[in-house]
Tab-separated table of C-alpha atoms in Angstrom:
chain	number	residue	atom	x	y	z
A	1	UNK	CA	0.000	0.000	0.000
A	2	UNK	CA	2.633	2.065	1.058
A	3	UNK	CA	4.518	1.667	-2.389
A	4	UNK	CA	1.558	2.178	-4.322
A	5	UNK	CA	0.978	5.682	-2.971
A	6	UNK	CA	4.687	6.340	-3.197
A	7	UNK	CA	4.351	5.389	-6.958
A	8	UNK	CA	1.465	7.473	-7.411
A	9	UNK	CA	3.102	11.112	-5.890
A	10	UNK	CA	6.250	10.461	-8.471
A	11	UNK	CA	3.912	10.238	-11.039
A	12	UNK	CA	2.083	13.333	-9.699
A	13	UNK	CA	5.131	14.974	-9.360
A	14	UNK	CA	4.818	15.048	-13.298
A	15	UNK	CA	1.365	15.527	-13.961
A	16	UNK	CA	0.837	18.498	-16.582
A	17	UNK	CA	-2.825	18.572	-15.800
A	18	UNK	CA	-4.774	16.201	-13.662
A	19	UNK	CA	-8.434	15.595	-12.725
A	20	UNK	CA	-10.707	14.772	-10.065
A	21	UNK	CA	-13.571	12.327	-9.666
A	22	UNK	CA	-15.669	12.546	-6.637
A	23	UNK	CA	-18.550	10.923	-5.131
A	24	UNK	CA	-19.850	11.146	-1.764
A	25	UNK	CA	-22.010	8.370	-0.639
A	26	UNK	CA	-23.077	6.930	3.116
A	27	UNK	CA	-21.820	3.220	4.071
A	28	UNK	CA	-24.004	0.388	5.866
A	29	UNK	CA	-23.615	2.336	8.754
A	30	UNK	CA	-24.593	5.287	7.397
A	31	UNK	CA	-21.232	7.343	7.379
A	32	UNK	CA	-20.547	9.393	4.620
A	33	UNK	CA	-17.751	8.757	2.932
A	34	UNK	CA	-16.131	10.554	-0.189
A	35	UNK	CA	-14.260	8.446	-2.623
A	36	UNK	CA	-12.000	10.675	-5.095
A	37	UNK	CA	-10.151	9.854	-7.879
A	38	UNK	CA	-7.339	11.299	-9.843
A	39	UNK	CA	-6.064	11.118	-13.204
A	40	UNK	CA	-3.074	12.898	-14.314
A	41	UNK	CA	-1.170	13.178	-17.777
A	42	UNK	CA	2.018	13.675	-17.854
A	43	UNK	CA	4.164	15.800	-20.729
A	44	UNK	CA	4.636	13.142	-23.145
A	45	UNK	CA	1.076	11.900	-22.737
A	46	UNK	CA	1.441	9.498	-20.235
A	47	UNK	CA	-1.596	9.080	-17.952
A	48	UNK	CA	-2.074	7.976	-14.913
A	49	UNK	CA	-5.493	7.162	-13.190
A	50	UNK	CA	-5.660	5.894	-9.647
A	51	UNK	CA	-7.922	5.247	-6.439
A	52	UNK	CA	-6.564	8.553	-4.727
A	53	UNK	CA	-8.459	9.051	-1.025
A	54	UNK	CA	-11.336	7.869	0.862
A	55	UNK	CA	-12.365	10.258	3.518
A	56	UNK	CA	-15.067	9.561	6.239
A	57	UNK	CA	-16.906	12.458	6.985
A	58	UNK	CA	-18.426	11.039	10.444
A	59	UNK	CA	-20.217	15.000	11.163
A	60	UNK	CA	-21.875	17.187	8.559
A	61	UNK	CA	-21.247	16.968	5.040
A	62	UNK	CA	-21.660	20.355	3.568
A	63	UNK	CA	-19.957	21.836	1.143
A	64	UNK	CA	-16.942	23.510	3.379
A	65	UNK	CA	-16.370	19.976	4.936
A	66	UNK	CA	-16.079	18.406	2.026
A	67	UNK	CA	-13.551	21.361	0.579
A	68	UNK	CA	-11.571	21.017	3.307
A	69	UNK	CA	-11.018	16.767	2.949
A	70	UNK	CA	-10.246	17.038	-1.044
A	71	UNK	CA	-7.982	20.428	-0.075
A	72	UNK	CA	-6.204	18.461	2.617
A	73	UNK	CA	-5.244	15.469	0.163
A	74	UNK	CA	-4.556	17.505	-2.676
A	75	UNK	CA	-1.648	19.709	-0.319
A	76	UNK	CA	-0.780	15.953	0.651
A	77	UNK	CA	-0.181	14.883	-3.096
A	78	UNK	CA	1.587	18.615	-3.205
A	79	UNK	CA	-0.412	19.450	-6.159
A	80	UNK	CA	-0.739	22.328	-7.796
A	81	UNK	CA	-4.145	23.511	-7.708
A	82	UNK	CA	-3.657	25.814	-10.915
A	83	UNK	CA	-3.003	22.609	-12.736
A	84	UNK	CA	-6.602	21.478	-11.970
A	85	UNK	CA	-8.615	20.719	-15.100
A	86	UNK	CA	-11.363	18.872	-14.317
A	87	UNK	CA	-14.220	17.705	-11.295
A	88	UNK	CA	-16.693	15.341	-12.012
A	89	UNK	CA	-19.097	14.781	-9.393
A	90	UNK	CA	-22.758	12.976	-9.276
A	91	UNK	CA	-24.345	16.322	-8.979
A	92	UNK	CA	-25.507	16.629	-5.580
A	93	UNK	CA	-26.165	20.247	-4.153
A	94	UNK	CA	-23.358	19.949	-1.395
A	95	UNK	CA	-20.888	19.416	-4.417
A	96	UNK	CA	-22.377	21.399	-6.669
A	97	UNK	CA	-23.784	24.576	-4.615
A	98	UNK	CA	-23.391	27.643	-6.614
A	99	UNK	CA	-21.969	29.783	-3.916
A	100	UNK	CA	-21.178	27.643	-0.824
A	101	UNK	CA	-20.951	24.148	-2.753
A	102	UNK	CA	-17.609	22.305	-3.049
A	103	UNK	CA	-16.781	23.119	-6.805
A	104	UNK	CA	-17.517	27.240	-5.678
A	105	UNK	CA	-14.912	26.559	-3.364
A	106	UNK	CA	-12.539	24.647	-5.670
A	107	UNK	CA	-12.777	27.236	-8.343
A	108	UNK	CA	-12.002	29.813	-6.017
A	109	UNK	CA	-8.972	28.279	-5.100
A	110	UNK	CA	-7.593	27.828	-8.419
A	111	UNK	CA	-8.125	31.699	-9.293
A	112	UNK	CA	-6.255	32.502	-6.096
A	113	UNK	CA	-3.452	30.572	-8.364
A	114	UNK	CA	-3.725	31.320	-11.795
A	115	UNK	CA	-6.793	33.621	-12.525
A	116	UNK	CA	-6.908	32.867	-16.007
A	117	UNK	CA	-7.189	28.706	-15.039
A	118	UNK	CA	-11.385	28.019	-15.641
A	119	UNK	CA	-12.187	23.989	-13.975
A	120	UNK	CA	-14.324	22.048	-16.202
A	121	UNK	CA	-17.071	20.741	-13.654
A	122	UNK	CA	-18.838	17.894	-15.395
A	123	UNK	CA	-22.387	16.238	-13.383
A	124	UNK	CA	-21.360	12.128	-14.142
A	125	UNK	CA	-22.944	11.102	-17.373
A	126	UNK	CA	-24.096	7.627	-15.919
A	127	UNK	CA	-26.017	9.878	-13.245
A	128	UNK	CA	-27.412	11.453	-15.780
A	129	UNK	CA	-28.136	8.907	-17.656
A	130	UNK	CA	-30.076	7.272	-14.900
A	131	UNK	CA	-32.359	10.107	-14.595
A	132	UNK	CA	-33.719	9.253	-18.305
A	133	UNK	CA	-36.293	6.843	-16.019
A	134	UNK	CA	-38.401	10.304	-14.825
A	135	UNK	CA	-39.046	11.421	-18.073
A	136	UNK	CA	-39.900	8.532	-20.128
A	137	UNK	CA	-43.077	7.885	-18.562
A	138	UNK	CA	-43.731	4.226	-19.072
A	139	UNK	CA	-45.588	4.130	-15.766
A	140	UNK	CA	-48.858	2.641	-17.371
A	141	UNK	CA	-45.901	-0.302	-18.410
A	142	UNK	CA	-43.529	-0.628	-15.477
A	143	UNK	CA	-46.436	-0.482	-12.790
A	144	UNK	CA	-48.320	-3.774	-14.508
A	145	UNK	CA	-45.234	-5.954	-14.725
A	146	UNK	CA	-43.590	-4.578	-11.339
A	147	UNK	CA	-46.797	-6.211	-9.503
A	148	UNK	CA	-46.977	-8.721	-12.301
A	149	UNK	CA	-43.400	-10.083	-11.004
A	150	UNK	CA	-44.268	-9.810	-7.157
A	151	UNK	CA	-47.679	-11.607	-7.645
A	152	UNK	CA	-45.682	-14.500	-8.599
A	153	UNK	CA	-42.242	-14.261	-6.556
A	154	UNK	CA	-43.531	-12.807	-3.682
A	155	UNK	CA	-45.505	-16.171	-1.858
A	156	UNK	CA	-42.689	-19.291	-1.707
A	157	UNK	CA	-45.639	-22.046	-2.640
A	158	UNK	CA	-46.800	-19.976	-5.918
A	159	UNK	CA	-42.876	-19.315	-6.775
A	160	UNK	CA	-42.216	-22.750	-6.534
A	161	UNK	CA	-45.452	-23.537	-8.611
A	162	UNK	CA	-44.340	-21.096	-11.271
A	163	UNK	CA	-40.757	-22.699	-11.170
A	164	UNK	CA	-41.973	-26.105	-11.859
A	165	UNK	CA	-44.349	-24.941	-14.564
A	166	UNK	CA	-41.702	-23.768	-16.337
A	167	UNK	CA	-39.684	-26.271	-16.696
A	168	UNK	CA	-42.432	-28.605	-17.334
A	169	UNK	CA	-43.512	-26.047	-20.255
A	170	UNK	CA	-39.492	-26.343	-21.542
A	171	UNK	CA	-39.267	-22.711	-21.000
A	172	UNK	CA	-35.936	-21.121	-22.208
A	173	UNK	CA	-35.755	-19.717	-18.721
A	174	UNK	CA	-37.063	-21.441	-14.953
A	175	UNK	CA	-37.062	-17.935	-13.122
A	176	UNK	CA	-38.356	-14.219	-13.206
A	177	UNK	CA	-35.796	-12.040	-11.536
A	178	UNK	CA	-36.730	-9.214	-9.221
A	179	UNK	CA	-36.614	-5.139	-9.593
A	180	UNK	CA	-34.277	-3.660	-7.597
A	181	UNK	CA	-35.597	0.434	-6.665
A	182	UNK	CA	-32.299	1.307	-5.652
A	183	UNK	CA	-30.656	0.332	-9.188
A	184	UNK	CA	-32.931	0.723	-11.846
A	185	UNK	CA	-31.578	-0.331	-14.665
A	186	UNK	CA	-32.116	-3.714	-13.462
A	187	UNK	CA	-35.655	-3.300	-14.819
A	188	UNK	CA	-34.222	-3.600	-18.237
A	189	UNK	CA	-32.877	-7.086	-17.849
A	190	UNK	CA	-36.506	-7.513	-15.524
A	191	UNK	CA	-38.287	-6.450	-18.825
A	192	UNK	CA	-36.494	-8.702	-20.676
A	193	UNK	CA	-37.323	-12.067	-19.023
A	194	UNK	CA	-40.976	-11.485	-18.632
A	195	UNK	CA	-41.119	-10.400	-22.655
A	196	UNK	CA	-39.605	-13.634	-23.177
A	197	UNK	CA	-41.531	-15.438	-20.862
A	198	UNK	CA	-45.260	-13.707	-21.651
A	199	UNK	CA	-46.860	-16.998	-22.921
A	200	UNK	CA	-45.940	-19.283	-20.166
A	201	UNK	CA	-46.964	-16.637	-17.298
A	202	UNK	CA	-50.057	-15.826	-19.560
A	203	UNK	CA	-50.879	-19.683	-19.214
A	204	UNK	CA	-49.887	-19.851	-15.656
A	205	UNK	CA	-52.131	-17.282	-14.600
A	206	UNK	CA	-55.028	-18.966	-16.144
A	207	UNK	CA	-54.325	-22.495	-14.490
A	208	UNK	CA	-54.367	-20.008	-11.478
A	209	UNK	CA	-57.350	-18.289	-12.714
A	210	UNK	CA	-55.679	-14.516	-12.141
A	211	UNK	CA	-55.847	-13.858	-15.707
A	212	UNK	CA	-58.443	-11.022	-14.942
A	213	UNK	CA	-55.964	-9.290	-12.672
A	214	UNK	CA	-53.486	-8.553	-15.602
A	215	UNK	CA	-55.461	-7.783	-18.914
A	216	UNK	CA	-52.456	-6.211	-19.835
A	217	UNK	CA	-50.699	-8.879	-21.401
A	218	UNK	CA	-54.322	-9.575	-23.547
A	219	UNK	CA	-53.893	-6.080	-24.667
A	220	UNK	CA	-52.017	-5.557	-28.079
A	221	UNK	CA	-51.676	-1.907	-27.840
A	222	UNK	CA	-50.225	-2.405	-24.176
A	223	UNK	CA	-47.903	-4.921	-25.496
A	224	UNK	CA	-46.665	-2.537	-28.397
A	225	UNK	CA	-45.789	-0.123	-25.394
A	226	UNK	CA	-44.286	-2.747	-23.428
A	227	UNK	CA	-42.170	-4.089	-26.160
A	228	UNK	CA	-41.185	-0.457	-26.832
A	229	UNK	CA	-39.885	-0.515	-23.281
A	230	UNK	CA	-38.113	-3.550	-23.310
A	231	UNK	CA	-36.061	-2.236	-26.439
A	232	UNK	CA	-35.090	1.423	-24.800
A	233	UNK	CA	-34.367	0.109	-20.983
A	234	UNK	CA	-32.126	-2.842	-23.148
A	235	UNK	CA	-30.086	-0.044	-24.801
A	236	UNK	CA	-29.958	2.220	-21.922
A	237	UNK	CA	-28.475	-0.779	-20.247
A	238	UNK	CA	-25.928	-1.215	-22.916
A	239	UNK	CA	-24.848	2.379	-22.905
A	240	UNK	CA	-24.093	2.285	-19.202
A	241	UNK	CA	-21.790	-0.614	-20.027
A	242	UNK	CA	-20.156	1.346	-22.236
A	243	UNK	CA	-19.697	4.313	-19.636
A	244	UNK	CA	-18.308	2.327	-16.751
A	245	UNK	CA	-15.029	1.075	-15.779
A	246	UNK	CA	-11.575	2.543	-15.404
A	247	UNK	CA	-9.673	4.449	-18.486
A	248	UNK	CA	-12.908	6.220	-19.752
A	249	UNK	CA	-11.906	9.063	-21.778
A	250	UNK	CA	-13.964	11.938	-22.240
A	251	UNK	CA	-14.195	11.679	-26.169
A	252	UNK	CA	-14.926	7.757	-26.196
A	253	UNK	CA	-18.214	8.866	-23.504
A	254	UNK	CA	-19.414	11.748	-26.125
A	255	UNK	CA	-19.154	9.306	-29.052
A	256	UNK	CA	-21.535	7.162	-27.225
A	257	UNK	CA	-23.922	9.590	-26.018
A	258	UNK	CA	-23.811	11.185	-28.797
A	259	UNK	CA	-24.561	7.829	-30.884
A	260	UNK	CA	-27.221	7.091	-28.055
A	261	UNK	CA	-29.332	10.583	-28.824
A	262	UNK	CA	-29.416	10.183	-32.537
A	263	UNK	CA	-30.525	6.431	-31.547
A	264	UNK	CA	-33.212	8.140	-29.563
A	265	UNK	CA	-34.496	9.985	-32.706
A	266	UNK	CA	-34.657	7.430	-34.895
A	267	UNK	CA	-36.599	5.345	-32.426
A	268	UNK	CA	-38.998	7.873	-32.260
A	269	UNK	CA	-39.393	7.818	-36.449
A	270	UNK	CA	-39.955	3.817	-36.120
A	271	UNK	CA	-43.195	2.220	-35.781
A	272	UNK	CA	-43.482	0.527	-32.186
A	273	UNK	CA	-45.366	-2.582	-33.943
A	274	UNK	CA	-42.500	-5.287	-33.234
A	275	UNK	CA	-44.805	-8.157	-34.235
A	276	UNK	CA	-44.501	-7.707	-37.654
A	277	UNK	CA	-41.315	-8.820	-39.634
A	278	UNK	CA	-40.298	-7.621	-42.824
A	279	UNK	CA	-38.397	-10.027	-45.161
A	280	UNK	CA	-36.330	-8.788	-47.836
A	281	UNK	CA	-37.017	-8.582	-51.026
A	282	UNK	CA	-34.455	-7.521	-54.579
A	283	UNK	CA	-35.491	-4.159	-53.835
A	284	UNK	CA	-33.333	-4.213	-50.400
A	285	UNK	CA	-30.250	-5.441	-52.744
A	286	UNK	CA	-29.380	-1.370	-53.298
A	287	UNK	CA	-29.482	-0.693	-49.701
A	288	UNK	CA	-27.062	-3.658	-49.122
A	289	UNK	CA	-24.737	-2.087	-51.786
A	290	UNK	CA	-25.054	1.624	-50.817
A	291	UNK	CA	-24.226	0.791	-46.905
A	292	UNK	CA	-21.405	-1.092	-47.780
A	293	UNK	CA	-19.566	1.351	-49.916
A	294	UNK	CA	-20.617	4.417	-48.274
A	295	UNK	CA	-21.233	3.421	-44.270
A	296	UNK	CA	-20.311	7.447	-43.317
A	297	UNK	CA	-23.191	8.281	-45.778
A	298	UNK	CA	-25.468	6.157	-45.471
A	299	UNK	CA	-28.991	7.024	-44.637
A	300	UNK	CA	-29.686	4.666	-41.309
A	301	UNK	CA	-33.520	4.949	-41.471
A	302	UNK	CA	-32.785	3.389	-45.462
A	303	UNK	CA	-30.453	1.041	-44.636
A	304	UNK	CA	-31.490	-2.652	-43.822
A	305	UNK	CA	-32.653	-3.072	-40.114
A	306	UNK	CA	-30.213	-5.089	-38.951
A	307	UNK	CA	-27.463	-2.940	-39.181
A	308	UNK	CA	-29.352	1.126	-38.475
A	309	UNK	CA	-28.029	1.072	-35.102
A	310	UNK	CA	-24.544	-0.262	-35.823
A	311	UNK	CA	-24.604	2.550	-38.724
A	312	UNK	CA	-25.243	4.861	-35.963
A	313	UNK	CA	-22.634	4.051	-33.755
A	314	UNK	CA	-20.106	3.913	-36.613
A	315	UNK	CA	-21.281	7.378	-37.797
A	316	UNK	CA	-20.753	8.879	-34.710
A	317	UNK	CA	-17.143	7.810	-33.992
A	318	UNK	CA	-14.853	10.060	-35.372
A	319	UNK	CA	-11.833	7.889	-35.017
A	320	UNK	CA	-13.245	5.462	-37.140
A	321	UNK	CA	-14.429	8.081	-39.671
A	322	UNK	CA	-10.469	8.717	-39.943
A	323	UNK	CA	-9.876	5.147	-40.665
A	324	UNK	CA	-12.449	5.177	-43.426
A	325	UNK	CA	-10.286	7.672	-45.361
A	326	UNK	CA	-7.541	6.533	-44.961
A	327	UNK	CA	-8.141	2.630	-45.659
A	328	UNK	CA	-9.509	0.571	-48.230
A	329	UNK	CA	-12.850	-0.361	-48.288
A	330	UNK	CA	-12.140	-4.251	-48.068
A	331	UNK	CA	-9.745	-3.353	-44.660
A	332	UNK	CA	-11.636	-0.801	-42.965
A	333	UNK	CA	-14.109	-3.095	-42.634
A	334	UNK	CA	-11.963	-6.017	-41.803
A	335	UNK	CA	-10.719	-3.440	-38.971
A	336	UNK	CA	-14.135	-3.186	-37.455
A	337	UNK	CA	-14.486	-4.427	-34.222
A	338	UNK	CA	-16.484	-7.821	-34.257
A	339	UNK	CA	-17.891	-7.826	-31.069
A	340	UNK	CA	-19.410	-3.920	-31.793
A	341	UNK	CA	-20.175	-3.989	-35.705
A	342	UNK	CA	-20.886	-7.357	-36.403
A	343	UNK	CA	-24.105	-7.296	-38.686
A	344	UNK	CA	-22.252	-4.404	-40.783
A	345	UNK	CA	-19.186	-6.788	-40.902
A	346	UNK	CA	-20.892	-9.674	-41.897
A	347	UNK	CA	-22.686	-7.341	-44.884
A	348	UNK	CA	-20.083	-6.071	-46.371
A	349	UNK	CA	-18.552	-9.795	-46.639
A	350	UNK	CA	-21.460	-10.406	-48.485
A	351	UNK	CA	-21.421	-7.306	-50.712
A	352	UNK	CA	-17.473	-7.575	-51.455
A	353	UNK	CA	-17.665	-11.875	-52.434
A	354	UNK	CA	-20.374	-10.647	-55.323
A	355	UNK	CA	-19.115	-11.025	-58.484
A	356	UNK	CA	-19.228	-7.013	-60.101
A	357	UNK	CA	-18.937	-8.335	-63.857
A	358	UNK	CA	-18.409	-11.739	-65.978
A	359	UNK	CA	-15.201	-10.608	-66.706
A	360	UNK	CA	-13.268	-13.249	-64.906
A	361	UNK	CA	-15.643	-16.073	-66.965
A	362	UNK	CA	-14.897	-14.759	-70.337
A	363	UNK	CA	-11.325	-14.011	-69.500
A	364	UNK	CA	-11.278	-17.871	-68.521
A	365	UNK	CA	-12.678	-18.636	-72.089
A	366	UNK	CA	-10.304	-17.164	-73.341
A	367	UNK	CA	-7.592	-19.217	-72.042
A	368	UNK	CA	-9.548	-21.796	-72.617
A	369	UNK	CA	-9.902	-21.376	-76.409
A	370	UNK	CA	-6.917	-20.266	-76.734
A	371	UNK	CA	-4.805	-23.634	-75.453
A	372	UNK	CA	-7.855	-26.131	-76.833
A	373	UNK	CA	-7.128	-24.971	-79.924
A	374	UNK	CA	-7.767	-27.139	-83.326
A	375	UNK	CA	-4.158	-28.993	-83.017
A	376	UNK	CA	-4.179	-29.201	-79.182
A	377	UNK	CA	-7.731	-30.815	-79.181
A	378	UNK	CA	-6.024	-33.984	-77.732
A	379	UNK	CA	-5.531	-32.228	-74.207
A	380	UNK	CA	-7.716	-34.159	-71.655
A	381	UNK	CA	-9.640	-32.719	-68.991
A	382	UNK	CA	-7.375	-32.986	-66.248
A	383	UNK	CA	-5.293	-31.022	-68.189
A	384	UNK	CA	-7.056	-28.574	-69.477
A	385	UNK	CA	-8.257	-27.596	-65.861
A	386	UNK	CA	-4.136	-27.443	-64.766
A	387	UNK	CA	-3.514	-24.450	-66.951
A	388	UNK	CA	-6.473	-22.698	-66.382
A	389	UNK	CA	-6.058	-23.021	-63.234
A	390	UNK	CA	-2.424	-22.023	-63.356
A	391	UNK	CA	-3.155	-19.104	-65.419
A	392	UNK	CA	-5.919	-17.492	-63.620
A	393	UNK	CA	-4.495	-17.892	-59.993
A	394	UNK	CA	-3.031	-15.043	-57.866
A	395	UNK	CA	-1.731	-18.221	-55.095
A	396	UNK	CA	2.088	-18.412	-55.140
A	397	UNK	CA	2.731	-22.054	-55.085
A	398	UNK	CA	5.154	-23.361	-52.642
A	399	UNK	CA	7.931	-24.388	-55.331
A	400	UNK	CA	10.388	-26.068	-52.658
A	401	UNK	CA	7.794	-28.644	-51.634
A	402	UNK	CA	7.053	-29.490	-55.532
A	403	UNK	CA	10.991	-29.687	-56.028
A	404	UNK	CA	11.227	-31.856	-53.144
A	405	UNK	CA	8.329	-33.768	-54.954
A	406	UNK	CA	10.009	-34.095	-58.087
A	407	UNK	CA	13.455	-35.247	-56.696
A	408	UNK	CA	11.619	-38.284	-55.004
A	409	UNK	CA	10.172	-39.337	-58.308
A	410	UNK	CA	12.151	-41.815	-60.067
A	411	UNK	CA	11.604	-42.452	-64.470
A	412	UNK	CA	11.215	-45.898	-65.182
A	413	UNK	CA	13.500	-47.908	-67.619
């Protein structure tokens, strides 16, 4: 422990800039404790991020108290508060107060240092992200499956019941799982497994004669809403994925907001009627073509469903924008990330194995004709399919195995 810190103040002693991450949250014994973070980059772009303090704050938390913890490790570190460039926090008003808050106080400090030094204060974009829930009002959805979920958990004998019914039904799954209020993006993945499971709790709650209690999932136009919800909570859920862990930079967060919002418009564009699937037809075989040679162009509301929302993502990144002009088409995509672009990957191998012309056929006749000719009629098969084969390939063959070949082969007297 001891070497660690000692290893993080030489790197600080470096740090051109550095950052601060805070967050302020009480324990199971209801201490507050603030947890701050530091990331520094050195001259030649080396950066360091590291756990940096925990301080207990056992009285009141207010903004001054909270000043005076970060201001006592950052003299610790012997940081330069001028050097400051950035506090994220989860937004609550003892960080954030405008005049007596903990970032007032901060930027206050650094002017006493270098007047012309501004802090970027940034609210945590998975905070934000997780008050999306207030405004999409999906009530009239959540409320139904919430009590839906405890009708059936909630008593051991009817869990148990449910259980067995499902695997005696072969379900794909043998459990619901349960909401949690506290983190709720776990409705999401809640959402999820009753979608999947609607048939076999439809028919359990008729062999329990409750159907009447949850008309809902009778209802088509309820079930377009819910299947609505199931889709956004799924891809909120996947953008907080992408928001968490260590190493976050700034740009790689805006690239998937910023994806994420023009996600959010096209969703609204889109009917909500998930029953019905389109098949495709020759009239989708442009689409296919003008995706895969122009992905930064390409219309995503045009383009084939399966890849809109990869097109989005890819759209939005500017890094791989860059690669796109600077590649070929054939290894841009083959640069693509599988686990992130796979649909677009998989179309463009199908776009680039289509044959563009006939050319190589009647170049092949050619050869053909030309070594079949009237007094070389009396070439076999096997032969004939040698040279074409020899003169159409771009394969180098491996010419020390076939000389190793021909030195074990003896002629015959």
């Amino acid at each position: 422990m001891i070497n660690l810190a000692s290893k993080l103040n030489s790197k600080a002693e470096f740090f051109k800039f550095y950052s601060l991450a805070l967050d302020e949250s009480n324990d199971v014994k209801d201490t507050a404790q603030l947890l701050i973070f530091i990331r520094g980059i050195s001259d030649n772009f080396e950066i360091t991020e590291e756990f940096l303090a925990m301080e207990s704050l056992k009285g009141k938390t207010r903004g001054e108290d909270l000043y005076d913890r970060v201001s006592t490790v950052i003299e610790k570190m012997k940081l330069r508060w001028s050097k400051l460039a950035n506090v994220t926090t989860d937004g609550s008003p003892n960080l954030t107060g405008k005049n007596v808050g903990l970032l007032k106080r901060i930027q206050d400090k650094v002017e006493e240092e270098n007047p012309n030094q501004d802090v970027i204060f940034l609210h945590c974009i998975i905070h934000q992200e997780s008050l999306c829930k207030s405004i999409l009002q999906l009530n009239h959805v959540v409320n139904p499956v919430v009590k839906l979920v405890n009708f059936i958990r909630a008593k051991g004998l009817q869990h148990r019941q449910f259980i067995k019914f499902l695997e005696e039904t072969d379900a794909d799954h043998h459990d619901l799982l349960y909401h949690s209020r506290v983190r709720w993006l776990s409705l999401g993945k809640v959402f999820q497994r009753v979608w999947e499971l609607k048939e076999e709790i439809g028919a359990f709650l008729k062999l329990k004669g409750k159907s009447d209690e949850f008309t809902e999932l009778s209802d088509k136009n309820w079930l377009c809403d819910f299947a609505f919800a199931v889709d956004i909570f799924s891809h909120l859920n996947e953008l907080n994925v992408k928001l968490q862990g260590k190493d976050q930079y700034v740009h790689d967060m805006y690239t998937n907001v910023k994806a994420f919002k023009s996600k959010l418009i096209f969703f609204s564009r889109q009917s909500l009627h998930s029953f019905c699937n389109t098949s495709h037809t020759e009239g989708d075989h442009p689409k296919l073509t003008s995706t895969g040679a122009c992905p930064l162009s390409q219309n995503p509301e045009t383009a084939p469903e399966e890849v809109q929302l990869e097109l989005i993502d890819l759209q939005s990144d500017f890094v791989l924008k860059e690669k796109f002009s600077s590649l070929e088409l054939r290894d841009f995509y083959a640069s693509l990330n599988e686990a992130t672009f796979p649909n677009i990957r998989r179309m463009a191998q199908k776009i680039l194995v289509l044959f563009g012309s006939t050319y190589v056929y009647k170049q092949t006749f050619s050869v053909m004709n030309i070594n079949k000719a009237p007094h070389r009629s009396s070439f076999t098969d096997e032969h004939l399919r040698s040279i074409l084969r020899i003169a159409t390939t771009k394969l180098t063959p491996d010419f020390d195995a076939l000389a190793k070949k021909g030195d074990q082969q003896h002629c015959s007297h």
